[in-house]
Short mmCIF file of C-alpha atoms in Angstrom, two decimals:
data_model
loop_
_atom_site.label_atom_id
_atom_site.label_comp_id
_atom_site.label_asym_id
_atom_site.label_seq_id
_atom_site.Cartn_x
_atom_site.Cartn_y
_atom_site.Cartn_z
CA UNK A 285 57.59 -18.65 -16.17
CA UNK A 286 59.11 -20.83 -13.50
CA UNK A 287 59.34 -24.60 -13.85
CA UNK A 288 59.95 -26.51 -10.62
CA UNK A 289 61.33 -30.07 -10.90
CA UNK A 290 61.12 -32.73 -8.20
CA UNK A 291 64.69 -33.66 -7.27
CA UNK A 292 63.66 -36.72 -5.25
CA UNK A 293 62.84 -38.64 -8.44
CA UNK A 294 66.40 -38.63 -9.79
CA UNK A 295 65.31 -37.80 -13.33
CA UNK A 296 67.93 -37.70 -16.08
CA UNK A 297 68.63 -34.44 -17.93
CA UNK A 298 66.66 -35.42 -21.02
CA UNK A 299 63.63 -36.39 -18.94
CA UNK A 300 63.82 -33.10 -17.02
CA UNK A 301 63.94 -31.16 -20.29
CA UNK A 302 60.98 -33.05 -21.70
CA UNK A 303 58.88 -32.68 -18.54
CA UNK A 304 59.68 -28.96 -18.35
CA UNK A 305 58.59 -28.57 -21.98
CA UNK A 306 55.29 -30.28 -21.13
CA UNK A 307 54.81 -27.91 -18.17
CA UNK A 308 55.52 -24.84 -20.31
CA UNK A 309 53.02 -25.97 -22.95
CA UNK A 310 50.35 -26.70 -20.32
CA UNK A 311 50.84 -23.27 -18.73
CA UNK A 312 50.63 -21.51 -22.10
CA UNK A 313 47.49 -23.43 -23.07
CA UNK A 314 45.80 -22.54 -19.79
CA UNK A 315 46.87 -18.88 -20.04
CA UNK A 316 45.50 -18.64 -23.58
CA UNK A 317 42.08 -19.80 -22.33
CA UNK A 318 41.78 -17.14 -19.60
CA UNK A 319 41.19 -13.42 -20.20
CA UNK A 320 43.82 -12.24 -17.70
CA UNK A 321 46.11 -15.05 -18.76
CA UNK A 322 46.11 -13.92 -22.40
CA UNK A 323 47.54 -10.53 -21.46
CA UNK A 324 50.25 -12.12 -19.31
CA UNK A 325 51.00 -14.66 -22.04
CA UNK A 326 51.35 -11.95 -24.71
CA UNK A 327 53.67 -9.94 -22.45
CA UNK A 328 55.75 -13.02 -21.70
CA UNK A 329 56.00 -13.89 -25.40
CA UNK A 330 57.15 -10.37 -26.28
CA UNK A 331 59.82 -10.49 -23.55
CA UNK A 332 61.52 -13.53 -25.04
CA UNK A 333 59.69 -16.22 -23.04
CA UNK A 334 62.08 -16.37 -20.07
CA UNK A 335 62.00 -19.69 -18.23
CA UNK A 336 63.54 -20.34 -14.84
CA UNK A 337 64.00 -23.98 -13.80
CA UNK A 338 64.31 -24.83 -10.12
CA UNK A 339 64.34 -27.99 -8.09
CA UNK A 340 62.06 -28.92 -5.21
CA UNK A 341 62.68 -31.68 -2.68
CA UNK A 342 59.39 -33.59 -2.55
CA UNK A 343 55.87 -34.13 -3.81
CA UNK A 344 54.50 -32.50 -0.66
CA UNK A 345 56.50 -29.32 -1.33
CA UNK A 346 55.23 -29.34 -4.91
CA UNK A 347 51.62 -29.56 -3.75
CA UNK A 348 52.12 -26.73 -1.23
CA UNK A 349 53.68 -24.55 -3.91
CA UNK A 350 50.83 -25.33 -6.31
CA UNK A 351 48.22 -24.47 -3.67
CA UNK A 352 49.93 -21.15 -2.87
CA UNK A 353 50.16 -20.30 -6.56
CA UNK A 354 46.51 -20.95 -7.24
CA UNK A 355 45.47 -19.09 -4.08
CA UNK A 356 47.26 -15.98 -5.37
CA UNK A 357 45.94 -16.29 -8.92
CA UNK A 358 49.15 -17.58 -10.52
CA UNK A 359 48.67 -20.33 -13.10
CA UNK A 360 50.06 -23.63 -11.81
CA UNK A 361 50.10 -26.76 -13.96
CA UNK A 362 51.44 -30.11 -12.77
CA UNK A 363 52.89 -32.57 -15.27
CA UNK A 364 51.95 -36.21 -14.72
CA UNK A 365 54.26 -38.61 -16.52
CA UNK A 366 52.92 -41.25 -18.92
CA UNK A 367 55.17 -43.87 -17.31
CA UNK A 368 56.92 -45.15 -20.43
CA UNK A 369 60.53 -44.63 -19.33
CA UNK A 370 61.92 -43.63 -15.91
CA UNK A 371 58.97 -43.25 -13.53
CA UNK A 372 55.60 -44.87 -12.97
CA UNK A 373 52.53 -43.68 -14.82
CA UNK A 374 50.88 -40.71 -13.14
CA UNK A 375 54.01 -39.59 -11.27
CA UNK A 376 53.93 -35.82 -10.78
CA UNK A 377 57.31 -34.57 -12.00
CA UNK A 378 57.20 -30.81 -12.63
CA UNK A 379 54.97 -27.87 -11.77
CA UNK A 380 54.88 -24.90 -14.12
CA UNK A 381 54.10 -21.45 -12.68
CA UNK A 382 52.99 -18.60 -14.91
CA UNK A 383 53.48 -16.88 -17.17
CA UNK A 384 52.96 -13.99 -14.78
CA UNK A 385 54.63 -10.88 -13.44
CA UNK A 386 57.88 -11.77 -11.75
CA UNK A 387 56.65 -10.07 -8.57
CA UNK A 388 53.76 -12.54 -8.40
CA UNK A 389 56.10 -15.53 -8.37
CA UNK A 390 59.40 -14.53 -6.77
CA UNK A 391 60.12 -13.78 -3.13
CA UNK A 392 63.35 -11.97 -2.42
CA UNK A 393 63.74 -12.95 1.22
CA UNK A 394 67.24 -11.48 1.52
CA UNK A 395 65.89 -7.98 0.91
CA UNK A 396 62.35 -8.40 2.14
CA UNK A 397 62.34 -10.64 5.20
CA UNK A 398 59.04 -10.90 7.05
CA UNK A 399 60.60 -10.45 10.48
CA UNK A 400 62.46 -7.24 9.51
CA UNK A 401 60.03 -5.65 7.08
CA UNK A 402 56.33 -5.67 7.99
CA UNK A 403 55.42 -4.42 4.50
CA UNK A 404 56.95 -7.47 2.86
CA UNK A 405 54.98 -9.25 0.18
CA UNK A 406 55.23 -13.00 0.59
CA UNK A 407 56.11 -14.49 -2.82
CA UNK A 408 55.59 -18.08 -3.89
CA UNK A 409 59.17 -19.25 -4.14
CA UNK A 410 61.30 -19.78 -1.07
CA UNK A 411 64.80 -18.33 -1.30
CA UNK A 412 67.94 -20.25 -2.20
CA UNK A 413 66.41 -22.93 -4.34
CA UNK A 414 69.15 -24.33 -6.54
CA UNK A 415 68.76 -23.24 -10.12
CA UNK A 416 69.15 -25.96 -12.72
CA UNK A 417 69.31 -23.62 -15.70
CA UNK A 418 67.95 -20.41 -17.13
CA UNK A 419 67.04 -20.12 -20.76
CA UNK A 420 66.06 -16.82 -22.34
CA UNK A 421 65.91 -16.14 -26.05
CA UNK A 422 67.66 -19.39 -26.82
CA UNK A 423 70.65 -18.84 -24.52
CA UNK A 424 71.46 -21.58 -22.05
CA UNK A 425 73.45 -20.27 -19.10
CA UNK A 426 73.54 -23.54 -17.20
CA UNK A 427 76.00 -23.88 -14.39
CA UNK A 428 75.98 -25.93 -11.21
CA UNK A 429 76.37 -23.11 -8.71
CA UNK A 430 74.03 -21.63 -6.15
CA UNK A 431 71.95 -18.89 -7.78
CA UNK A 432 69.53 -16.45 -6.29
CA UNK A 433 66.68 -15.24 -8.44
CA UNK A 434 66.53 -11.51 -8.91
CA UNK A 435 63.55 -9.98 -10.69
CA UNK A 436 63.32 -6.34 -11.71
CA UNK A 437 60.18 -5.00 -13.44
CA UNK A 438 59.75 -6.91 -16.69
CA UNK A 439 63.32 -8.20 -16.88
CA UNK A 440 64.52 -11.49 -15.49
CA UNK A 441 68.03 -11.49 -14.09
CA UNK A 442 70.13 -14.01 -12.27
CA UNK A 443 72.64 -13.02 -9.66
CA UNK A 444 75.52 -15.36 -8.95
CA UNK A 445 76.44 -15.75 -5.32
CA UNK A 446 80.11 -16.05 -6.29
CA UNK A 447 80.72 -13.81 -9.28
CA UNK A 448 78.70 -11.78 -11.77
CA UNK A 449 81.37 -12.04 -14.47
CA UNK A 450 80.40 -15.58 -15.46
CA UNK A 451 76.87 -14.42 -16.29
CA UNK A 452 77.97 -11.20 -18.02
CA UNK A 453 80.25 -13.16 -20.33
CA UNK A 454 77.29 -15.22 -21.55
CA UNK A 455 75.05 -12.26 -22.40
#
């Protein structure tokens, strides 16, 4: 599951966490109501419910991402805030994608660039989005560095652009 937060709103950490939780719940509820979604949800639950949190620059980008997700059959749920604290009522803060196969969500443009590989599958996520944090099986490996998402089969991995040792020490 990937949760994409609007960075243009300037949300505080607690608000981001709460909005991401809402997005995860909405995605799970929708997946549990769809036949294909139930299988993906069960698989995701058995794999430790990995969640990747990214930022996006604007509402327009969020809408484009949501449209692409739904066009490819990936669950996309937008969280609209109640407006009690930091933002106005109805403000769209986070979009949740999935749960789904990592290949359905990720695009590894460094390896599979459209102009160099005609067989490239175009994923939903553009490359080099800054990762806010990754949480898998209760481990928070938050750091403010530039990450690149790397997905392999059913496992979710994160590759540091600077050094892999920081991540290996956490696991």
